[in-house]
PDB file of C-alpha atoms and ligand atoms in Angstrom:
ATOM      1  CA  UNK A 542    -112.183 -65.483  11.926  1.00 81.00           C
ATOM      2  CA  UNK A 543    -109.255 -65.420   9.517  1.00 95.00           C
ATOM      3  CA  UNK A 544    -106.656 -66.994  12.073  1.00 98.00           C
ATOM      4  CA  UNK A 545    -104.574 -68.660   9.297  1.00 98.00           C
ATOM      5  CA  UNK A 546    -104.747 -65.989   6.740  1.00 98.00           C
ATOM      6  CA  UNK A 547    -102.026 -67.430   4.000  1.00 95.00           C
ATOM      7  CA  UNK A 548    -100.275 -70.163   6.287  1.00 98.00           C
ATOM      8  CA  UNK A 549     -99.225 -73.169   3.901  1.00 98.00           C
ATOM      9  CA  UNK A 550    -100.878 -76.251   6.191  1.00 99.00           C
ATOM     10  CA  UNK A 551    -100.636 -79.688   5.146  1.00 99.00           C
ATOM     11  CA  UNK A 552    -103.136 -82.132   6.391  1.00 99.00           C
ATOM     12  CA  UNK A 553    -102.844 -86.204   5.927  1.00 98.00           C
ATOM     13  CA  UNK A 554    -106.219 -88.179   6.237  1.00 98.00           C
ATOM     14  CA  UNK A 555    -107.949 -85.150   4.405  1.00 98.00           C
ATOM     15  CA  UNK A 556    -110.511 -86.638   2.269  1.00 98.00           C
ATOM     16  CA  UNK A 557    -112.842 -88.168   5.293  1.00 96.00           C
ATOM     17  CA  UNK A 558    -113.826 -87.277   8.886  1.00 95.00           C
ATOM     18  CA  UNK A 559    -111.924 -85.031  10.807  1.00 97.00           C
ATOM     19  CA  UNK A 560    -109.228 -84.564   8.529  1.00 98.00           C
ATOM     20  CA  UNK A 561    -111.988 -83.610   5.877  1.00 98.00           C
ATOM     21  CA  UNK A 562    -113.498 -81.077   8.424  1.00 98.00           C
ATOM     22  CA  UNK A 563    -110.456 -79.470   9.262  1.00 98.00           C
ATOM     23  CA  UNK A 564    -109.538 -78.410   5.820  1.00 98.00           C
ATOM     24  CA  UNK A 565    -112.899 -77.320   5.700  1.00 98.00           C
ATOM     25  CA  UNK A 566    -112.399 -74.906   8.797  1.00 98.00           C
ATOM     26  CA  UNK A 567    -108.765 -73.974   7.670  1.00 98.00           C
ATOM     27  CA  UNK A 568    -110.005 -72.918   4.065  1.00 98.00           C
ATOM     28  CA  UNK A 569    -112.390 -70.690   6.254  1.00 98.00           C
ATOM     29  CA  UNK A 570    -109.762 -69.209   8.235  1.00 98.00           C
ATOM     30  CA  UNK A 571    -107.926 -68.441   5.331  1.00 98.00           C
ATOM     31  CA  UNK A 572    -105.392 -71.126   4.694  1.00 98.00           C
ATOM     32  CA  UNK A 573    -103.727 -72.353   1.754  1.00 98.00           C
ATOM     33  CA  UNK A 574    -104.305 -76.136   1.745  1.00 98.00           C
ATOM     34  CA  UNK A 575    -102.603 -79.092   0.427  1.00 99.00           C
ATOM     35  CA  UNK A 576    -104.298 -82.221   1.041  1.00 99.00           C
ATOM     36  CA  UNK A 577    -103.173 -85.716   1.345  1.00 99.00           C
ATOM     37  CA  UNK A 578    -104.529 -89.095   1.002  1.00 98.00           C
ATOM     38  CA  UNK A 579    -104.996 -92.680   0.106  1.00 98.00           C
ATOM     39  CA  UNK A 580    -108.076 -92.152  -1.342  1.00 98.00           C
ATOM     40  CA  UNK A 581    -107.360 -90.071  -4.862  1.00 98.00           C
ATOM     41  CA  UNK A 582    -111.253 -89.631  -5.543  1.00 98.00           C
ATOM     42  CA  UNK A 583    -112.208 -88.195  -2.276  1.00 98.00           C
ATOM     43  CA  UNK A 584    -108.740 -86.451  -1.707  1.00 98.00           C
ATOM     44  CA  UNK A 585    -109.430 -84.349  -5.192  1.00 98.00           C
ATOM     45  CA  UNK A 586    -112.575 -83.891  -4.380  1.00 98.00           C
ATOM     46  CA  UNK A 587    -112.060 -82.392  -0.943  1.00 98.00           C
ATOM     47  CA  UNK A 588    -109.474 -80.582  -2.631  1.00 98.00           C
ATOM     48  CA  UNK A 589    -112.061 -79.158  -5.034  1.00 98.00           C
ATOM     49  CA  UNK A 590    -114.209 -78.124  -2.668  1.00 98.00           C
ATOM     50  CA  UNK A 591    -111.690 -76.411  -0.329  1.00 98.00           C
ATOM     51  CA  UNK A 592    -109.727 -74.961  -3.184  1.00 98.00           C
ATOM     52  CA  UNK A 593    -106.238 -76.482  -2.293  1.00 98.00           C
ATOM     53  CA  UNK A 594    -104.139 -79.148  -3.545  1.00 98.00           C
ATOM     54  CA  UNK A 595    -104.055 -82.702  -3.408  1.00 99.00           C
ATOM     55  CA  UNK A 596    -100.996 -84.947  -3.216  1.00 98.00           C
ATOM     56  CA  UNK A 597    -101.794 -89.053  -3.139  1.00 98.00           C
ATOM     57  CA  UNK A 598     -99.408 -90.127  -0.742  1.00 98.00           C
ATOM     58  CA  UNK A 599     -99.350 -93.029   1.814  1.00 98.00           C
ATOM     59  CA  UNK A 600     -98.331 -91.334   4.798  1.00 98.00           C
ATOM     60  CA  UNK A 601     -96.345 -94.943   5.533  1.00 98.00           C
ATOM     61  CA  UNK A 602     -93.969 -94.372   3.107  1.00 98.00           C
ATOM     62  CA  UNK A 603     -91.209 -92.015   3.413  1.00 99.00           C
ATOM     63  CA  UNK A 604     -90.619 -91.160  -0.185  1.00 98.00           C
ATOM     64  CA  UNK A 605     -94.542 -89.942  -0.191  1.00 99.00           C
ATOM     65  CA  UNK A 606     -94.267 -87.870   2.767  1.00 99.00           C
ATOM     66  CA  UNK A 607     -90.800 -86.434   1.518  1.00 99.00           C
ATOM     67  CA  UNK A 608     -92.749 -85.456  -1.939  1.00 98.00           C
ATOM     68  CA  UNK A 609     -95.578 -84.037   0.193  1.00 99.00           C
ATOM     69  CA  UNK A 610     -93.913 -81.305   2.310  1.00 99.00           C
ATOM     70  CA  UNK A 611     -91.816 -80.667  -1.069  1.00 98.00           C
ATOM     71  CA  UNK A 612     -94.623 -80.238  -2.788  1.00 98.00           C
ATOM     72  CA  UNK A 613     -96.553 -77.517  -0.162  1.00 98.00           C
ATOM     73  CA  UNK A 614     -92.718 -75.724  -0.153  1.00 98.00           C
ATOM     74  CA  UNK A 615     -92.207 -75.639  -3.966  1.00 98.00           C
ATOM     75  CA  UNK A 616     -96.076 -74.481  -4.590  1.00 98.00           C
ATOM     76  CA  UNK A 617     -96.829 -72.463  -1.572  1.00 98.00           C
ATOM     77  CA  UNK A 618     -93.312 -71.431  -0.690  1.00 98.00           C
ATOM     78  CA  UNK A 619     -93.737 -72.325   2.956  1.00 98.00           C
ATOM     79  CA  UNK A 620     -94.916 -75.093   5.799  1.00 98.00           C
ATOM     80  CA  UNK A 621     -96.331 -73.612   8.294  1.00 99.00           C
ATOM     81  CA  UNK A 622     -99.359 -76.090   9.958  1.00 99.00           C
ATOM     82  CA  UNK A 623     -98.556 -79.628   9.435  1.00 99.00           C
ATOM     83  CA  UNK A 624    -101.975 -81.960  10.755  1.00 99.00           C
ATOM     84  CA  UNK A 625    -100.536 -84.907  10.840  1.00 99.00           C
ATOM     85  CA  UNK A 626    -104.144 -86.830  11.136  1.00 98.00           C
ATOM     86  CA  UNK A 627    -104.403 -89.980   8.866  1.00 98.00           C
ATOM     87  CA  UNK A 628    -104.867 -92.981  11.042  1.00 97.00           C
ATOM     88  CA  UNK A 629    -106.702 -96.404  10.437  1.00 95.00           C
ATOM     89  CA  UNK A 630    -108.557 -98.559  12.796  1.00 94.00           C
ATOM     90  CA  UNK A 631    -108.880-102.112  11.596  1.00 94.00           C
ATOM     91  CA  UNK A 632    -111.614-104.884  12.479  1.00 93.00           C
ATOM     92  CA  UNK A 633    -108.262-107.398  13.250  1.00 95.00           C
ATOM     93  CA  UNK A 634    -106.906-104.572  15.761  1.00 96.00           C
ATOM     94  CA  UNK A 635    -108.411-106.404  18.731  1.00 96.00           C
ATOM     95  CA  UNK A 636    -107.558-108.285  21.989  1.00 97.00           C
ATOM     96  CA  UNK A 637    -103.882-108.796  22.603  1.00 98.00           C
ATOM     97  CA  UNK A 638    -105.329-112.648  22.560  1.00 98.00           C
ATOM     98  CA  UNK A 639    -106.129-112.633  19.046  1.00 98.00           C
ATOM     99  CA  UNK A 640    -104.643-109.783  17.182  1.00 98.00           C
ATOM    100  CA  UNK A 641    -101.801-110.764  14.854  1.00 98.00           C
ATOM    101  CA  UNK A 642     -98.305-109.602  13.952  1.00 98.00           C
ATOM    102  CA  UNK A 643     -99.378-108.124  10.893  1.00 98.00           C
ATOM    103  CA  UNK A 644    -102.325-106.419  11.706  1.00 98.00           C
ATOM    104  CA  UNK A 645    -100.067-104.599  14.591  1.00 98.00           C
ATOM    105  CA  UNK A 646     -97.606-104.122  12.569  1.00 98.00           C
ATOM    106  CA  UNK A 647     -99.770-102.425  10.045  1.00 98.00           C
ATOM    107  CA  UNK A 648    -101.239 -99.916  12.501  1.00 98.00           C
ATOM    108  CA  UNK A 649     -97.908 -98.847  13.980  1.00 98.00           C
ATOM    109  CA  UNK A 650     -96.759 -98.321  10.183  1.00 98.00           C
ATOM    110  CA  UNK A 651    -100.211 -96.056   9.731  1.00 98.00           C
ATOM    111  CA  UNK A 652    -100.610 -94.618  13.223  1.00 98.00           C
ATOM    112  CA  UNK A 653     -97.286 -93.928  14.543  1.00 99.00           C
ATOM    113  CA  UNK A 654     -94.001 -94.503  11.475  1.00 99.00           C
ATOM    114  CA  UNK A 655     -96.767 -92.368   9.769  1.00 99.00           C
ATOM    115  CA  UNK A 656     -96.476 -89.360  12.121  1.00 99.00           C
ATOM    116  CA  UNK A 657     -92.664 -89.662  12.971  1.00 99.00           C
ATOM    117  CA  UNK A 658     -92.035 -89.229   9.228  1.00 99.00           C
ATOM    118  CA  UNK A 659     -93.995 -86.123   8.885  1.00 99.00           C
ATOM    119  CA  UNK A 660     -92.643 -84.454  11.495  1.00 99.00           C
ATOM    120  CA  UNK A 661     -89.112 -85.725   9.798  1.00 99.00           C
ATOM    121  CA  UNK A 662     -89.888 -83.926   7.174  1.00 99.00           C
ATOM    122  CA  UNK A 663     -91.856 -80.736   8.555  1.00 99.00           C
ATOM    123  CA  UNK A 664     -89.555 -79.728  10.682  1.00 99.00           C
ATOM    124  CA  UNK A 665     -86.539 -79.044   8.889  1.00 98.00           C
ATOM    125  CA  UNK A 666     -88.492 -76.305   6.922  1.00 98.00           C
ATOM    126  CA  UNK A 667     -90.118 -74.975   9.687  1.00 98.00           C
ATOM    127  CA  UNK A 668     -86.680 -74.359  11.895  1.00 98.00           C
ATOM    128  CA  UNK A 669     -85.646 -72.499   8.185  1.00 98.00           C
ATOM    129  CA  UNK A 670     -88.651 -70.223   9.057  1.00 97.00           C
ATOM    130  CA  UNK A 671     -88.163 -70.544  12.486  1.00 98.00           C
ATOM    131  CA  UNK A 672     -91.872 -70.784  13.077  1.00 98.00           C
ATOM    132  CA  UNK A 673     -94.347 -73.645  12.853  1.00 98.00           C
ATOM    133  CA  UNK A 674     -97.105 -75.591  14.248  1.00 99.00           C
ATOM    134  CA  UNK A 675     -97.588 -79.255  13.973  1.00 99.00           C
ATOM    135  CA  UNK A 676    -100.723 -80.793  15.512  1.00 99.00           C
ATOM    136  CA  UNK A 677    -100.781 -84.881  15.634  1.00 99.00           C
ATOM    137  CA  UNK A 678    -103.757 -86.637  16.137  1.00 98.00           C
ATOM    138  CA  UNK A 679    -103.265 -89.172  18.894  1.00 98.00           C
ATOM    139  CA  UNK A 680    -106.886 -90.127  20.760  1.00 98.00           C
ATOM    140  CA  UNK A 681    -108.253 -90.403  24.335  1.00 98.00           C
ATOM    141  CA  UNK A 682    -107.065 -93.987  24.973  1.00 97.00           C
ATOM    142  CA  UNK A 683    -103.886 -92.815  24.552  1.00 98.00           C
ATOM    143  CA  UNK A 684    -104.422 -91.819  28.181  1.00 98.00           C
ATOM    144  CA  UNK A 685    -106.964 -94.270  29.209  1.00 97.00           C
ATOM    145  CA  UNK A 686    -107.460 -97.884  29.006  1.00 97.00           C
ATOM    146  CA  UNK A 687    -110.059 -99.440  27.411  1.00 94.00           C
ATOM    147  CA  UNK A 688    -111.887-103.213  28.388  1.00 93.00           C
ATOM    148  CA  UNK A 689    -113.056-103.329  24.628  1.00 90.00           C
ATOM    149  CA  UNK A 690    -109.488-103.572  23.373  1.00 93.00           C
ATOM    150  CA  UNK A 691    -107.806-102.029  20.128  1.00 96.00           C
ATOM    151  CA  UNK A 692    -104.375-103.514  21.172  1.00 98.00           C
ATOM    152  CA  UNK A 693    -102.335-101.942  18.479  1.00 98.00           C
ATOM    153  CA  UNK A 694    -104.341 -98.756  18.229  1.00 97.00           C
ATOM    154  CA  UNK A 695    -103.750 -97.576  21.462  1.00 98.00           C
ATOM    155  CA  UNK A 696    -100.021 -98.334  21.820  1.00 98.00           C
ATOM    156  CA  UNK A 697     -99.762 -96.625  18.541  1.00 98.00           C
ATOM    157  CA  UNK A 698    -101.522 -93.301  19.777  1.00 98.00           C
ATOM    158  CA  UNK A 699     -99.317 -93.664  23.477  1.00 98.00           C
ATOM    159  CA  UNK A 700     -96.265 -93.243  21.363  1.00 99.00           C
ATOM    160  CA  UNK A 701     -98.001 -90.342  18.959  1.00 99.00           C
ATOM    161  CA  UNK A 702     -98.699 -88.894  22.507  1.00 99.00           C
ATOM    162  CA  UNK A 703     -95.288 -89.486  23.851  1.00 99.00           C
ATOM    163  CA  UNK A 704     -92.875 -88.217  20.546  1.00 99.00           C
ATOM    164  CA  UNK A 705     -95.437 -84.958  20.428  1.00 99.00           C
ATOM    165  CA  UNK A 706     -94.297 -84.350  23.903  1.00 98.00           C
ATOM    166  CA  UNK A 707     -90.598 -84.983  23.523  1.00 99.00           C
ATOM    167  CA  UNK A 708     -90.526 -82.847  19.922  1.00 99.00           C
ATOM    168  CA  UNK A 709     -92.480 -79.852  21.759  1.00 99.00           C
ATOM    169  CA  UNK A 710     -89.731 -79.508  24.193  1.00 99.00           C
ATOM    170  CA  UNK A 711     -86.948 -80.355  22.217  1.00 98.00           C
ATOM    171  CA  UNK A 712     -88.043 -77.214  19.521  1.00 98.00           C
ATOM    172  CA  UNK A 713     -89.881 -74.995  21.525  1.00 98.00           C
ATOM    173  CA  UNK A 714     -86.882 -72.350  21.363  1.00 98.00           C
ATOM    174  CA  UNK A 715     -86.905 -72.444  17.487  1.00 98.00           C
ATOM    175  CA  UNK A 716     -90.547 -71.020  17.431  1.00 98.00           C
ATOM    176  CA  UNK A 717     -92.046 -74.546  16.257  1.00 99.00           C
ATOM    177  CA  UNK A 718     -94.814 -76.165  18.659  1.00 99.00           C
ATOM    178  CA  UNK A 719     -96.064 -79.272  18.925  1.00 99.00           C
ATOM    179  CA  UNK A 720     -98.794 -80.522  20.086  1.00 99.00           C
ATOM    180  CA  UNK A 721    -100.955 -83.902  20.141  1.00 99.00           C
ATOM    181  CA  UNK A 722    -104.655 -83.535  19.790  1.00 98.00           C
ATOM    182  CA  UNK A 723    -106.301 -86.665  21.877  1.00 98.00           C
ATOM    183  CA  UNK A 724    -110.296 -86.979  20.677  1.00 98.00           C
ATOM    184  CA  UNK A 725    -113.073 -88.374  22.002  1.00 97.00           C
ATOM    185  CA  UNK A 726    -115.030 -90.778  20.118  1.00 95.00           C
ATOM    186  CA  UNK A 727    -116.696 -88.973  16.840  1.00 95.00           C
ATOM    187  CA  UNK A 728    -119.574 -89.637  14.945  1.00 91.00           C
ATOM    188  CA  UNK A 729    -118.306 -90.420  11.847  1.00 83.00           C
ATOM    189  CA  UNK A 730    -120.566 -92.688   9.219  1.00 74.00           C
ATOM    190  CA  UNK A 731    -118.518 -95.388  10.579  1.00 69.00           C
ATOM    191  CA  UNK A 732    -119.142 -95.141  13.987  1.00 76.00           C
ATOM    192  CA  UNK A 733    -123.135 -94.462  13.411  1.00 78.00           C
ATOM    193  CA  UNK A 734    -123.424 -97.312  11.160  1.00 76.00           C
ATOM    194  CA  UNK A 735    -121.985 -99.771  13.713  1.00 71.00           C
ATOM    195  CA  UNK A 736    -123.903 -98.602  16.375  1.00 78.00           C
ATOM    196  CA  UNK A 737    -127.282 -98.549  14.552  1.00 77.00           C
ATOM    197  CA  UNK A 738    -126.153-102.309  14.181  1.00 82.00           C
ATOM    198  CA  UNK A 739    -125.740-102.457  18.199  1.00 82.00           C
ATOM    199  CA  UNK A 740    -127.360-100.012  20.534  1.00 84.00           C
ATOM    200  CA  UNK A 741    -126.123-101.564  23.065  1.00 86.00           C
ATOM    201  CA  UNK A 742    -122.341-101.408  22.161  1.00 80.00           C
ATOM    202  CA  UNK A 743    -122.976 -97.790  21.663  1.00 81.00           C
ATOM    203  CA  UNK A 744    -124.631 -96.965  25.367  1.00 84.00           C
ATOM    204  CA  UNK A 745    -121.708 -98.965  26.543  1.00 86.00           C
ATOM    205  CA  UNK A 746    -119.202 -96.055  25.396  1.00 88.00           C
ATOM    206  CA  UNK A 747    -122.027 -93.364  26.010  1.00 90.00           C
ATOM    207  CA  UNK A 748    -122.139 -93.546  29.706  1.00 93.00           C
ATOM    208  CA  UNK A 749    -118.978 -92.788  30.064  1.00 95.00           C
ATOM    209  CA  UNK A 750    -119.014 -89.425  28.307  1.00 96.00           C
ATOM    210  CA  UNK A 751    -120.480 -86.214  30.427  1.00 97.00           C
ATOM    211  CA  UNK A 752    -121.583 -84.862  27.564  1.00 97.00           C
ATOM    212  CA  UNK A 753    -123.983 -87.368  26.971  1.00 94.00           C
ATOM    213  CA  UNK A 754    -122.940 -87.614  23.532  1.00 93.00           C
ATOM    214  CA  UNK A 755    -119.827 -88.297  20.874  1.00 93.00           C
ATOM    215  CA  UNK A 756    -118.249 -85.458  18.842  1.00 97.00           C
ATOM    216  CA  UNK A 757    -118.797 -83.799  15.926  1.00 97.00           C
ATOM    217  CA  UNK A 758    -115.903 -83.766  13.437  1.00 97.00           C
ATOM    218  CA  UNK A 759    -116.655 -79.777  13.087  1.00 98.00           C
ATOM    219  CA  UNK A 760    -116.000 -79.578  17.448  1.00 98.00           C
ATOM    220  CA  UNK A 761    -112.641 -81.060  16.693  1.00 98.00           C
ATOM    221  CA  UNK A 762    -111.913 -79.074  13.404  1.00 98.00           C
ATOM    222  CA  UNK A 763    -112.650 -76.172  15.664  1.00 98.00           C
ATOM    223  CA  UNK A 764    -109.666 -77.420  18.502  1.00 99.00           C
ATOM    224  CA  UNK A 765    -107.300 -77.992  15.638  1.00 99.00           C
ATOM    225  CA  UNK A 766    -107.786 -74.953  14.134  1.00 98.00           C
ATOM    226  CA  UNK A 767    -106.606 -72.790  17.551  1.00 98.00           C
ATOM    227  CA  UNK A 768    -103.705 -75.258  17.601  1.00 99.00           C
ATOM    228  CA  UNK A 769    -103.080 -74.088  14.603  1.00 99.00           C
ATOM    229  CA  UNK A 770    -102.981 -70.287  14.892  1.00 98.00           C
ATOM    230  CA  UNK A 771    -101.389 -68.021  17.261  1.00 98.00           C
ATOM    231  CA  UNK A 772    -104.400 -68.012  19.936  1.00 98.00           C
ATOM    232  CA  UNK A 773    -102.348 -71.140  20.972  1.00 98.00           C
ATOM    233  CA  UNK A 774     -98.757 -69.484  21.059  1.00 98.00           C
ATOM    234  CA  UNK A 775     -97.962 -70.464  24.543  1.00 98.00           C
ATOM    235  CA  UNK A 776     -99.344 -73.803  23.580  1.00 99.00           C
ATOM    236  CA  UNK A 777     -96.841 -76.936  22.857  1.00 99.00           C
ATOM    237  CA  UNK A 778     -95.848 -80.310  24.284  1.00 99.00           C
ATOM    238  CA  UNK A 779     -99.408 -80.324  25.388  1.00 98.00           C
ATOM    239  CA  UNK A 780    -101.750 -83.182  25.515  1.00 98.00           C
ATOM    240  CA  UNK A 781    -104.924 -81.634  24.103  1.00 98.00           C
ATOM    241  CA  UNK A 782    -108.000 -83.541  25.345  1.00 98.00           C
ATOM    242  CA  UNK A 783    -111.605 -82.701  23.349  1.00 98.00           C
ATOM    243  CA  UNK A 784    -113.389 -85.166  24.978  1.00 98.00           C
ATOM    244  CA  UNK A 785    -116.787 -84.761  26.143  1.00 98.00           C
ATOM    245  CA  UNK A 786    -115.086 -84.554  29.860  1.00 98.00           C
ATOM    246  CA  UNK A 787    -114.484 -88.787  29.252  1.00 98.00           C
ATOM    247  CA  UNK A 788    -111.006 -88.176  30.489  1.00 98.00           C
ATOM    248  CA  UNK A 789    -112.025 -86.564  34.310  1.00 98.00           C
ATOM    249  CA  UNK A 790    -115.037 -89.014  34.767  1.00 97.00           C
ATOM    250  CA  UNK A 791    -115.787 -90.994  37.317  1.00 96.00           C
ATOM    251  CA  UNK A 792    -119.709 -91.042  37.409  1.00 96.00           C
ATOM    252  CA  UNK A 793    -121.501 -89.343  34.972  1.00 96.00           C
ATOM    253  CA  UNK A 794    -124.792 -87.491  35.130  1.00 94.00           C
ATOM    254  CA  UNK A 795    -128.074 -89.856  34.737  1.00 88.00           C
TER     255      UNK A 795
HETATM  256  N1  NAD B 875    -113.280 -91.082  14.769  1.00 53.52           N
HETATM  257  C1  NAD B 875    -112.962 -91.188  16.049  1.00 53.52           C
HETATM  258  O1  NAD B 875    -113.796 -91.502  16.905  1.00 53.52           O
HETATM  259  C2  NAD B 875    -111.545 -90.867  16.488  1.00 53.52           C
HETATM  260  C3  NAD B 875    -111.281 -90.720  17.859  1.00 53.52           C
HETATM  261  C4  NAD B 875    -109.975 -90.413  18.264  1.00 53.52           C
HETATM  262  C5  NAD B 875    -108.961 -90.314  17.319  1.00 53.52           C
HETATM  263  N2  NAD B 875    -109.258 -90.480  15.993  1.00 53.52           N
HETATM  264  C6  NAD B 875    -108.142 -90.357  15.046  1.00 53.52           C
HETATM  265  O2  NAD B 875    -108.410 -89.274  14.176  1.00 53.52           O
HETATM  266  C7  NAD B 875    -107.771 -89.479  12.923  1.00 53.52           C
HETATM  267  C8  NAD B 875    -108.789 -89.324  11.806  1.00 53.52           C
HETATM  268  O3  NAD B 875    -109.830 -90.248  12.035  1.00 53.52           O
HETATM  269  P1  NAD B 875    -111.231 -90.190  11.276  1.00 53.52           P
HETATM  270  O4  NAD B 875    -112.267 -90.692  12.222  1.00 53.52           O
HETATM  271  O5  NAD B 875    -111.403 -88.884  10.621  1.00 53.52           O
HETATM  272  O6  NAD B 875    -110.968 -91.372  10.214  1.00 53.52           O
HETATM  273  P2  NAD B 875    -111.472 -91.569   8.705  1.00 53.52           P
HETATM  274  O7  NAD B 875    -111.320 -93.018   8.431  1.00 53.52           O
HETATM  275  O8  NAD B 875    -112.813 -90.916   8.505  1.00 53.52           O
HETATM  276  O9  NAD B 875    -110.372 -90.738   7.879  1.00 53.52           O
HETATM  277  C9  NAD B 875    -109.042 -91.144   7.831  1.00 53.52           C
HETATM  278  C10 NAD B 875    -108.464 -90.782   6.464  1.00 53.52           C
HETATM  279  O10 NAD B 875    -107.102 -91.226   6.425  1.00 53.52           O
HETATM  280  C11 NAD B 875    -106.863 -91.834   5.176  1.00 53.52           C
HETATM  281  N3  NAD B 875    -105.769 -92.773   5.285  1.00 53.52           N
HETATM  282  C12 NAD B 875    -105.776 -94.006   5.864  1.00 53.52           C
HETATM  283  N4  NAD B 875    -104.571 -94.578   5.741  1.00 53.52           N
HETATM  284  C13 NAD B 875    -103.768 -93.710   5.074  1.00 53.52           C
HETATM  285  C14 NAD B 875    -102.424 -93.730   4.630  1.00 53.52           C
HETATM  286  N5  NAD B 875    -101.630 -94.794   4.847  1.00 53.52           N
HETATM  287  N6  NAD B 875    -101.947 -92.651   3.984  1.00 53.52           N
HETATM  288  C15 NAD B 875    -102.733 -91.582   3.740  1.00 53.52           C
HETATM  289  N7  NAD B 875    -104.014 -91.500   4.128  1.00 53.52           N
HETATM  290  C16 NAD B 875    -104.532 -92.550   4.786  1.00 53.52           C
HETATM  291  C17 NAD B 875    -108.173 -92.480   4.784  1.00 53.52           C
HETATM  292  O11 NAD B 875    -108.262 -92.692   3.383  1.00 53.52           O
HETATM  293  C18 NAD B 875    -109.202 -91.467   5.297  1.00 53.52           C
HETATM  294  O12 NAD B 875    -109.535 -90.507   4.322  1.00 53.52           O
HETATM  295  C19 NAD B 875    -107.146 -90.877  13.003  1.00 53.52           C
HETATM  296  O13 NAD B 875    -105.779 -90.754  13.347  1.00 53.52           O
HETATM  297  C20 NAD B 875    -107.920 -91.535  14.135  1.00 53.52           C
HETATM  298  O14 NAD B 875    -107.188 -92.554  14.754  1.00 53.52           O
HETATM  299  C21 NAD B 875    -110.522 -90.748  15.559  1.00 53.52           C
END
């Protein structure tokens, strides 16, 4: 499928996980990539691999993410996909009872300044083109609640959740839609190397999930990439679940 054939799409949090598998999937549909991240070895080598261009940026700091969607514009000569995706998850993210100022402060920076800013900054060239499609990756506790707490992370992906919504609506006449992707849990490295650790912490989160099993960064690549394209034109405001089912489960099959 060549959905994106020559759209200009910017994705944050591209060098690992699903950010890393979405440029994949967009280079195969035919985007033009640029690629931002922390991580400059990782981000040029994705970059490399996908045959787009990488920008370091710290999607935390405004200047960065002004120089970002400047630099897709001045190279590319349009923004039309921004996947607004770079998020962190920190050990010191915990219980309300324990987590600190700081370490909520630094995932609201990451999580949710992070994706407020891009959209700042998207969206004025998008309403120029008076097209666009934004996709912001919020999760499936931003819907749910959780008994193994991430205090920070899921008030952070609530308001991802909540300024998608209100952004959809407020541009939907100017041909820009936005939408918040809310995953499931994903086996990433990270997530399979702390579960090795504990097999029981891991059937703890299985049960829940129909599927029997977590995602594969590919399955939401796939999601983001009909976001993306026009298959999802009467698609925006829309809290986009790829969850395994987690989300409608009450018991789940034996
Ligand atoms: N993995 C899961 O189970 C899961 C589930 C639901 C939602 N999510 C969300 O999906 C998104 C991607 O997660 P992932 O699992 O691919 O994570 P990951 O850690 O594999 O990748 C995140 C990328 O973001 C980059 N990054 C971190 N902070 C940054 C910053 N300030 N500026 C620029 N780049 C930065 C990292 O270097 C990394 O390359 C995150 O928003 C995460 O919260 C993940």
């Amino acid at each position: 499928m060549q959905r994106l054939q020559d759209r200009v799409a910017v994705i944050t949090g591209a060098a690992g996980g699903i950010g890393l598998a979405t440029a994949r999937r967009f280079a195969e549909e035919g985007a033009r990539l640029v690629l931002a991240d922390l991580d400059e070895e990782a981000g040029r080598r994705a970059a490399e691999e996908v045959g787009g261009l990488f920008v370091r940026a710290d999607v935390a700091q405004e200047d960065d993410v002004v120089r970002l969607f400047e630099t897709a514009q001045n190279e590319f000569g349009s923004v039309d996909i921004a996947f607004n995706n770079a998020g962190i998850s920190p050990a010191d993210d915990d219980s309300i009872l324990t987590t600190g100022l700081d370490a909520w402060r630094r995932v609201q920076e990451v999580n949710l300044t992070s994706v407020y800013l891009c959209c700042k900054h998207a969206i004025p060239y998008m309403r120029r083109q008076g097209k666009g499609s934004i996709i912001n990756t919020a999760s499936f506790v931003a819907v749910m609640g959780s008994a193994t707490s991430q205090i920070s992370y899921t008030a952070s992906k609530g308001g991802v959740l909540a300024m998608t919504r209100e952004l959809g609506v407020q541009f939907a006449r100017e041909g820009i839609r936005v939408n918040a992707l809310c995953p499931g849990p994903v086996d990433t490295p990270l997530l399979r190397e702390l579960f090795a650790k504990d097999p029981e912490r891991a059937q703890r989160r299985l049960v829940h999930v129909p599927l029997g099993r977590f995602a594969r960064a590919e399955e939401i690549a796939a999601a983001v990439a009909f976001l993306a394209s026009d298959d999802a034109s009467f698609i925006t405001a829309a809290e986009f679940l790829v969850d395994g089912g987690i989300s409608g489960a009450y018991v789940t099959p034996l």
